[in-house]
Amino acid sequence: MVSPTNFLPHAFLWLALVVTVFSLSPKFYDKVCPQALPTIKRVVEVAGCDGSLLLDSTSFETENIVRGNFISVKGFEVVDQIKAGMDRFYGCPIVYCVDILVVAARDSVVALGGPTWKVRLGRRDSIRDWKDLANSTLPSASMDLPALISNFKNQGLNKRDLVALSGGHTIGLSQYIDLAFAKERRATCPCTEGNTNLTPFDLTLARFDSAYFKNLVKQKGLLTSDQALFNVGSTDKLVETYSKNLDAFWVDFGKSIIRMGNIMPLIGK
């Protein structure tokens, strides 16, 4: 799902403890690290979630190579750059990678002309991977609408969250494609050897707009799971609304991504 937006759907779901979200606060770093948020914003403009998505595969396989993440999830180097810079500045690790991830997601959307929202901070980084959970929980690109609704419901998210968060694909890339849309995108696919080329979900890749939903109304969803949102089903009306009303999409996206970011955060010591 992002270049920037791939941060959004995957990074928050594989967390270790079921705890209350009220321990998180947008002001978590205000006193101990006041330059945290401005630094993240500056690097994002230039250049989960428990951070387990950032763990690289060495002696074991990690989340960033599982189905749904491999090839299409980008931006790890930006988070690494921010983390290393702040650790050097303060002389010790103060800001958690997972918090950098969620703030960078927000700042990426803003940098591309999209909405902003308050990010609750104070999550701790995971030191274990959640590869198996990611494989079993990440929504598949081939899912139909009932399967998508069920998948999101299992995470405490509703149909409005499903459609709004899918709108993050407006700045996303994928190596998958719906057969009905294949002919128009065939030029981006290699004729021989390999299948790692990426194609945008819509043609305004550098703008966080409603083009994704307009494509769905025209039956030009890139993935099967995209077009399932507008296929004579219960989410058709929402897709139509977002395709015509950018502000409505932005408002709901902000609310939904906050809800997603509050899924079982790892906090405490």
mmCIF file of C-alpha atoms in Angstrom:
data_model
loop_
_atom_site.group_PDB
_atom_site.id
_atom_site.type_symbol
_atom_site.label_atom_id
_atom_site.label_comp_id
_atom_site.label_asym_id
_atom_site.label_seq_id
_atom_site.Cartn_x
_atom_site.Cartn_y
_atom_site.Cartn_z
ATOM 1 C CA MET A 1 0.000 0.000 0.000
ATOM 2 C CA VAL A 2 2.730 3.385 0.402
ATOM 3 C CA SER A 3 5.472 4.540 -0.842
ATOM 4 C CA PRO A 4 4.326 6.906 1.979
ATOM 5 C CA THR A 5 0.956 5.192 2.387
ATOM 6 C CA ASN A 6 2.393 1.741 2.835
ATOM 7 C CA PHE A 7 3.356 2.861 6.280
ATOM 8 C CA LEU A 8 -0.345 3.263 7.040
ATOM 9 C CA PRO A 9 -2.197 -0.090 6.820
ATOM 10 C CA HIS A 10 0.565 -2.478 7.856
ATOM 11 C CA ALA A 11 2.626 -0.872 10.536
ATOM 12 C CA PHE A 12 0.200 -0.799 13.439
ATOM 13 C CA LEU A 13 -1.333 -4.269 13.461
ATOM 14 C CA TRP A 14 1.281 -6.571 14.995
ATOM 15 C CA LEU A 15 1.584 -5.379 18.577
ATOM 16 C CA ALA A 16 2.377 -7.292 21.727
ATOM 17 C CA LEU A 17 0.070 -6.198 24.564
ATOM 18 C CA VAL A 18 -3.629 -5.429 24.810
ATOM 19 C CA VAL A 19 -3.660 -2.198 26.843
ATOM 20 C CA THR A 20 -5.653 0.990 27.032
ATOM 21 C CA VAL A 21 -4.897 3.651 24.451
ATOM 22 C CA PHE A 22 -5.280 6.473 26.918
ATOM 23 C CA SER A 23 -1.639 6.202 27.969
ATOM 24 C CA LEU A 24 -0.707 7.559 24.546
ATOM 25 C CA SER A 25 -0.481 11.327 24.113
ATOM 26 C CA PRO A 26 0.390 13.779 21.315
ATOM 27 C CA LYS A 27 2.594 15.559 23.905
ATOM 28 C CA PHE A 28 4.618 12.496 24.925
ATOM 29 C CA TYR A 29 7.945 13.953 23.694
ATOM 30 C CA ASP A 30 7.285 17.650 24.420
ATOM 31 C CA LYS A 31 9.641 17.781 27.427
ATOM 32 C CA VAL A 32 12.128 14.976 26.886
ATOM 33 C CA CYS A 33 12.640 15.517 23.156
ATOM 34 C CA PRO A 34 10.987 18.729 21.892
ATOM 35 C CA GLN A 35 12.717 18.494 18.505
ATOM 36 C CA ALA A 36 11.301 15.045 17.732
ATOM 37 C CA LEU A 37 8.263 16.042 15.673
ATOM 38 C CA PRO A 38 9.912 18.979 13.830
ATOM 39 C CA THR A 39 12.846 16.719 12.915
ATOM 40 C CA ILE A 40 10.585 13.996 11.523
ATOM 41 C CA LYS A 41 8.630 16.571 9.512
ATOM 42 C CA ARG A 42 11.812 18.103 8.080
ATOM 43 C CA VAL A 43 13.313 14.780 6.997
ATOM 44 C CA VAL A 44 10.040 13.571 5.479
ATOM 45 C CA GLU A 45 9.714 16.765 3.449
ATOM 46 C CA VAL A 46 13.251 16.296 2.161
ATOM 47 C CA ALA A 47 13.473 12.862 1.687
ATOM 48 C CA GLY A 48 2.616 -0.545 11.925
ATOM 49 C CA CYS A 49 2.629 -0.213 14.754
ATOM 50 C CA ASP A 50 5.275 -1.435 17.075
ATOM 51 C CA GLY A 51 8.134 -0.933 14.672
ATOM 52 C CA SER A 52 8.463 -4.684 14.061
ATOM 53 C CA LEU A 53 7.888 -3.923 10.368
ATOM 54 C CA LEU A 54 11.312 -2.217 10.474
ATOM 55 C CA LEU A 55 13.172 -5.330 11.626
ATOM 56 C CA ASP A 56 15.390 -6.641 8.833
ATOM 57 C CA SER A 57 15.663 -10.338 8.038
ATOM 58 C CA THR A 58 18.986 -11.728 9.243
ATOM 59 C CA SER A 59 18.830 -15.047 11.078
ATOM 60 C CA PHE A 60 15.035 -15.085 10.838
ATOM 61 C CA GLU A 61 12.367 -13.869 8.417
ATOM 62 C CA THR A 62 10.553 -10.673 9.403
ATOM 63 C CA GLU A 63 7.404 -8.775 8.489
ATOM 64 C CA ASN A 64 8.911 -6.655 5.759
ATOM 65 C CA ILE A 65 9.275 -9.687 3.475
ATOM 66 C CA VAL A 66 5.873 -11.302 4.038
ATOM 67 C CA ARG A 67 3.050 -11.434 1.509
ATOM 68 C CA GLY A 68 1.541 -7.979 1.161
ATOM 69 C CA ASN A 69 4.687 -6.166 2.361
ATOM 70 C CA PHE A 70 7.501 -7.518 0.197
ATOM 71 C CA ILE A 71 8.429 -5.270 -2.766
ATOM 72 C CA SER A 72 5.591 -2.775 -2.220
ATOM 73 C CA VAL A 73 6.375 -1.453 1.274
ATOM 74 C CA LYS A 74 8.936 1.339 1.027
ATOM 75 C CA GLY A 75 10.394 4.107 3.187
ATOM 76 C CA PHE A 76 12.368 2.147 5.765
ATOM 77 C CA GLU A 77 15.488 4.179 5.040
ATOM 78 C CA VAL A 78 13.684 7.418 5.943
ATOM 79 C CA VAL A 79 12.763 6.081 9.378
ATOM 80 C CA ASP A 80 16.322 4.806 9.873
ATOM 81 C CA GLN A 81 17.694 8.246 8.945
ATOM 82 C CA ILE A 82 15.401 10.056 11.383
ATOM 83 C CA LYS A 83 16.148 7.614 14.208
ATOM 84 C CA ALA A 84 19.919 7.761 13.734
ATOM 85 C CA GLY A 85 19.904 11.570 13.589
ATOM 86 C CA MET A 86 17.938 11.989 16.808
ATOM 87 C CA ASP A 87 20.017 9.396 18.656
ATOM 88 C CA ARG A 88 23.168 11.297 17.701
ATOM 89 C CA PHE A 89 21.671 14.648 18.710
ATOM 90 C CA TYR A 90 20.522 13.496 22.157
ATOM 91 C CA GLY A 91 23.379 11.065 22.750
ATOM 92 C CA CYS A 92 21.023 8.196 23.520
ATOM 93 C CA PRO A 93 17.898 6.529 22.092
ATOM 94 C CA ILE A 94 14.904 8.596 23.242
ATOM 95 C CA VAL A 95 12.382 8.491 20.400
ATOM 96 C CA TYR A 96 10.892 5.108 19.556
ATOM 97 C CA CYS A 97 10.990 3.871 15.954
ATOM 98 C CA VAL A 98 7.286 3.048 16.052
ATOM 99 C CA ASP A 99 6.441 6.662 16.934
ATOM 100 C CA ILE A 100 8.693 7.895 14.144
ATOM 101 C CA LEU A 101 6.781 5.581 11.816
ATOM 102 C CA VAL A 102 3.321 6.904 12.696
ATOM 103 C CA VAL A 103 4.420 10.556 12.635
ATOM 104 C CA ALA A 104 6.232 10.065 9.314
ATOM 105 C CA ALA A 105 3.046 8.556 7.884
ATOM 106 C CA ARG A 106 1.079 11.650 8.913
ATOM 107 C CA ASP A 107 3.742 14.068 7.679
ATOM 108 C CA SER A 108 4.001 12.219 4.347
ATOM 109 C CA VAL A 109 0.279 12.658 3.754
ATOM 110 C CA VAL A 110 0.485 16.356 4.661
ATOM 111 C CA ALA A 111 3.528 16.879 2.415
ATOM 112 C CA LEU A 112 1.493 15.508 -0.493
ATOM 113 C CA GLY A 113 -1.342 17.951 0.083
ATOM 114 C CA GLY A 114 -3.493 15.771 2.327
ATOM 115 C CA PRO A 115 -5.067 16.245 5.760
ATOM 116 C CA THR A 116 -3.387 16.293 9.138
ATOM 117 C CA TRP A 117 -4.374 14.660 12.428
ATOM 118 C CA LYS A 118 -3.092 14.461 15.994
ATOM 119 C CA VAL A 119 -0.834 11.450 16.498
ATOM 120 C CA ARG A 120 -0.866 9.871 19.940
ATOM 121 C CA LEU A 121 2.676 8.965 20.965
ATOM 122 C CA GLY A 122 4.422 6.835 23.554
ATOM 123 C CA ARG A 123 4.414 3.411 21.890
ATOM 124 C CA ARG A 124 7.373 1.114 22.584
ATOM 125 C CA ASP A 125 9.332 -0.720 19.903
ATOM 126 C CA SER A 126 8.976 -4.460 19.516
ATOM 127 C CA ILE A 127 12.131 -6.568 19.613
ATOM 128 C CA ARG A 128 10.421 -9.587 18.067
ATOM 129 C CA ASP A 129 8.913 -10.068 14.647
ATOM 130 C CA TRP A 130 5.284 -10.877 13.882
ATOM 131 C CA LYS A 131 5.778 -12.559 10.510
ATOM 132 C CA ASP A 132 3.254 -15.332 11.067
ATOM 133 C CA LEU A 133 0.624 -12.942 12.398
ATOM 134 C CA ALA A 134 1.241 -10.606 9.468
ATOM 135 C CA ASN A 135 0.799 -13.442 6.996
ATOM 136 C CA SER A 136 -2.476 -14.505 8.584
ATOM 137 C CA THR A 137 -3.918 -11.033 9.238
ATOM 138 C CA LEU A 138 -2.918 -8.730 6.390
ATOM 139 C CA PRO A 139 -5.816 -8.313 3.962
ATOM 140 C CA SER A 140 -5.111 -9.993 0.646
ATOM 141 C CA ALA A 141 -5.192 -8.160 -2.680
ATOM 142 C CA SER A 142 -7.618 -10.810 -3.911
ATOM 143 C CA MET A 143 -10.185 -10.454 -1.123
ATOM 144 C CA ASP A 144 -13.824 -9.743 -1.932
ATOM 145 C CA LEU A 145 -15.928 -7.278 0.071
ATOM 146 C CA PRO A 146 -17.274 -9.684 2.736
ATOM 147 C CA ALA A 147 -13.742 -10.924 3.435
ATOM 148 C CA LEU A 148 -12.413 -7.352 3.679
ATOM 149 C CA ILE A 149 -15.201 -6.297 6.039
ATOM 150 C CA SER A 150 -14.540 -9.340 8.231
ATOM 151 C CA ASN A 151 -10.769 -8.723 8.192
ATOM 152 C CA PHE A 152 -11.171 -5.125 9.348
ATOM 153 C CA LYS A 153 -13.847 -6.055 11.903
ATOM 154 C CA ASN A 154 -11.366 -8.451 13.504
ATOM 155 C CA GLN A 155 -9.157 -5.404 14.174
ATOM 156 C CA GLY A 156 -12.032 -3.371 15.617
ATOM 157 C CA LEU A 157 -12.534 -1.364 12.417
ATOM 158 C CA ASN A 158 -15.796 -0.840 10.530
ATOM 159 C CA LYS A 159 -16.802 -0.437 6.886
ATOM 160 C CA ARG A 160 -16.199 3.325 6.931
ATOM 161 C CA ASP A 161 -12.677 2.677 8.232
ATOM 162 C CA LEU A 162 -12.152 0.096 5.482
ATOM 163 C CA VAL A 163 -13.119 2.476 2.675
ATOM 164 C CA ALA A 164 -11.419 5.569 4.118
ATOM 165 C CA LEU A 165 -8.132 3.790 4.851
ATOM 166 C CA SER A 166 -8.166 2.134 1.425
ATOM 167 C CA GLY A 167 -8.160 5.686 0.080
ATOM 168 C CA GLY A 168 -4.554 5.862 1.254
ATOM 169 C CA HIS A 169 -3.828 3.907 -1.933
ATOM 170 C CA THR A 170 -4.099 7.234 -3.739
ATOM 171 C CA ILE A 171 -0.371 7.643 -3.027
ATOM 172 C CA GLY A 172 0.449 3.944 -3.142
ATOM 173 C CA LEU A 173 2.168 1.487 -5.461
ATOM 174 C CA SER A 174 1.607 -2.205 -6.055
ATOM 175 C CA GLN A 175 2.984 -5.055 -8.134
ATOM 176 C CA TYR A 176 -0.471 -6.612 -8.374
ATOM 177 C CA ILE A 177 -3.199 -5.726 -10.860
ATOM 178 C CA ASP A 178 -6.842 -6.494 -11.540
ATOM 179 C CA LEU A 179 -7.332 -8.310 -14.854
ATOM 180 C CA ALA A 180 -9.948 -5.807 -16.041
ATOM 181 C CA PHE A 181 -7.416 -3.022 -15.647
ATOM 182 C CA ALA A 182 -4.420 -4.951 -16.966
ATOM 183 C CA LYS A 183 -4.461 -3.771 -20.578
ATOM 184 C CA GLU A 184 -4.065 -0.104 -19.640
ATOM 185 C CA ARG A 185 -1.151 -0.879 -17.333
ATOM 186 C CA ARG A 186 0.562 -3.546 -19.454
ATOM 187 C CA ALA A 187 3.322 -1.165 -20.534
ATOM 188 C CA THR A 188 4.710 -1.073 -16.974
ATOM 189 C CA CYS A 189 5.151 -4.856 -16.774
ATOM 190 C CA PRO A 190 8.379 -6.582 -17.849
ATOM 191 C CA CYS A 191 8.092 -8.745 -20.973
ATOM 192 C CA THR A 192 10.578 -11.272 -19.646
ATOM 193 C CA GLU A 193 12.269 -12.142 -16.365
ATOM 194 C CA GLY A 194 10.922 -10.904 -13.071
ATOM 195 C CA ASN A 195 7.713 -9.416 -11.789
ATOM 196 C CA THR A 196 8.816 -6.646 -9.449
ATOM 197 C CA ASN A 197 7.745 -3.537 -11.371
ATOM 198 C CA LEU A 198 5.367 -1.302 -9.442
ATOM 199 C CA THR A 199 2.422 0.650 -10.794
ATOM 200 C CA PRO A 200 0.492 3.489 -9.096
ATOM 201 C CA PHE A 201 -3.063 3.039 -7.892
ATOM 202 C CA ASP A 202 -3.992 6.245 -9.720
ATOM 203 C CA LEU A 203 -2.236 8.725 -11.997
ATOM 204 C CA THR A 204 -1.908 11.497 -9.368
ATOM 205 C CA LEU A 205 0.628 9.570 -7.320
ATOM 206 C CA ALA A 206 2.163 12.702 -5.758
ATOM 207 C CA ARG A 207 -1.153 14.092 -4.470
ATOM 208 C CA PHE A 208 -3.289 12.847 -1.616
ATOM 209 C CA ASP A 209 -6.577 13.341 -3.434
ATOM 210 C CA SER A 210 -9.764 11.463 -4.334
ATOM 211 C CA ALA A 211 -8.538 10.095 -7.687
ATOM 212 C CA TYR A 212 -8.429 6.583 -6.208
ATOM 213 C CA PHE A 213 -12.181 6.646 -5.583
ATOM 214 C CA LYS A 214 -12.910 8.207 -8.961
ATOM 215 C CA ASN A 215 -11.063 5.281 -10.532
ATOM 216 C CA LEU A 216 -13.210 2.807 -8.617
ATOM 217 C CA VAL A 217 -16.387 4.454 -9.891
ATOM 218 C CA LYS A 218 -14.997 4.039 -13.413
ATOM 219 C CA GLN A 219 -14.272 0.350 -12.720
ATOM 220 C CA LYS A 220 -10.524 0.999 -12.808
ATOM 221 C CA GLY A 221 -9.481 -0.338 -9.425
ATOM 222 C CA LEU A 222 -5.927 -1.651 -9.542
ATOM 223 C CA LEU A 223 -6.450 -4.585 -7.163
ATOM 224 C CA THR A 224 -9.371 -6.949 -6.877
ATOM 225 C CA SER A 225 -9.690 -5.799 -3.262
ATOM 226 C CA ASP A 226 -9.881 -2.174 -4.453
ATOM 227 C CA GLN A 227 -12.660 -2.679 -6.972
ATOM 228 C CA ALA A 228 -14.533 -4.811 -4.437
ATOM 229 C CA LEU A 229 -15.310 -1.556 -2.605
ATOM 230 C CA PHE A 230 -17.424 -0.428 -5.581
ATOM 231 C CA ASN A 231 -19.084 -3.464 -7.045
ATOM 232 C CA VAL A 232 -22.804 -3.255 -6.245
ATOM 233 C CA GLY A 233 -22.127 -3.702 -2.535
ATOM 234 C CA SER A 234 -22.684 -2.043 0.819
ATOM 235 C CA THR A 235 -19.684 0.319 0.445
ATOM 236 C CA ASP A 236 -20.668 1.759 -2.955
ATOM 237 C CA LYS A 237 -22.273 4.843 -1.434
ATOM 238 C CA LEU A 238 -19.165 5.703 0.585
ATOM 239 C CA VAL A 239 -16.943 5.349 -2.485
ATOM 240 C CA GLU A 240 -19.251 7.647 -4.451
ATOM 241 C CA THR A 241 -19.269 10.192 -1.623
ATOM 242 C CA TYR A 242 -15.479 10.258 -1.363
ATOM 243 C CA SER A 243 -15.103 10.488 -5.159
ATOM 244 C CA LYS A 244 -17.157 13.692 -5.139
ATOM 245 C CA ASN A 245 -16.300 15.180 -1.746
ATOM 246 C CA LEU A 246 -12.594 15.389 -0.929
ATOM 247 C CA ASP A 247 -13.209 17.004 2.457
ATOM 248 C CA ALA A 248 -15.442 14.109 3.524
ATOM 249 C CA PHE A 249 -12.689 11.651 2.604
ATOM 250 C CA TRP A 250 -10.060 13.641 4.481
ATOM 251 C CA VAL A 251 -12.160 13.919 7.645
ATOM 252 C CA ASP A 252 -12.946 10.213 7.720
ATOM 253 C CA PHE A 253 -9.378 9.228 6.813
ATOM 254 C CA GLY A 254 -8.032 11.216 9.778
ATOM 255 C CA LYS A 255 -10.491 9.584 12.173
ATOM 256 C CA SER A 256 -9.877 6.089 10.806
ATOM 257 C CA ILE A 257 -6.100 6.243 10.876
ATOM 258 C CA ILE A 258 -6.224 7.368 14.509
ATOM 259 C CA ARG A 259 -8.440 4.354 15.248
ATOM 260 C CA MET A 260 -5.982 2.087 13.433
ATOM 261 C CA GLY A 261 -3.047 3.573 15.322
ATOM 262 C CA ASN A 262 -4.778 2.725 18.594
ATOM 263 C CA ILE A 263 -4.908 -1.021 17.908
ATOM 264 C CA MET A 264 -3.145 -2.722 20.822
ATOM 265 C CA PRO A 265 -0.200 -0.320 21.262
ATOM 266 C CA LEU A 266 2.840 -1.677 23.086
ATOM 267 C CA ILE A 267 3.424 0.685 26.017
ATOM 268 C CA GLY A 268 4.984 0.711 29.478
ATOM 269 C CA LYS A 269 8.490 -0.553 30.225
#
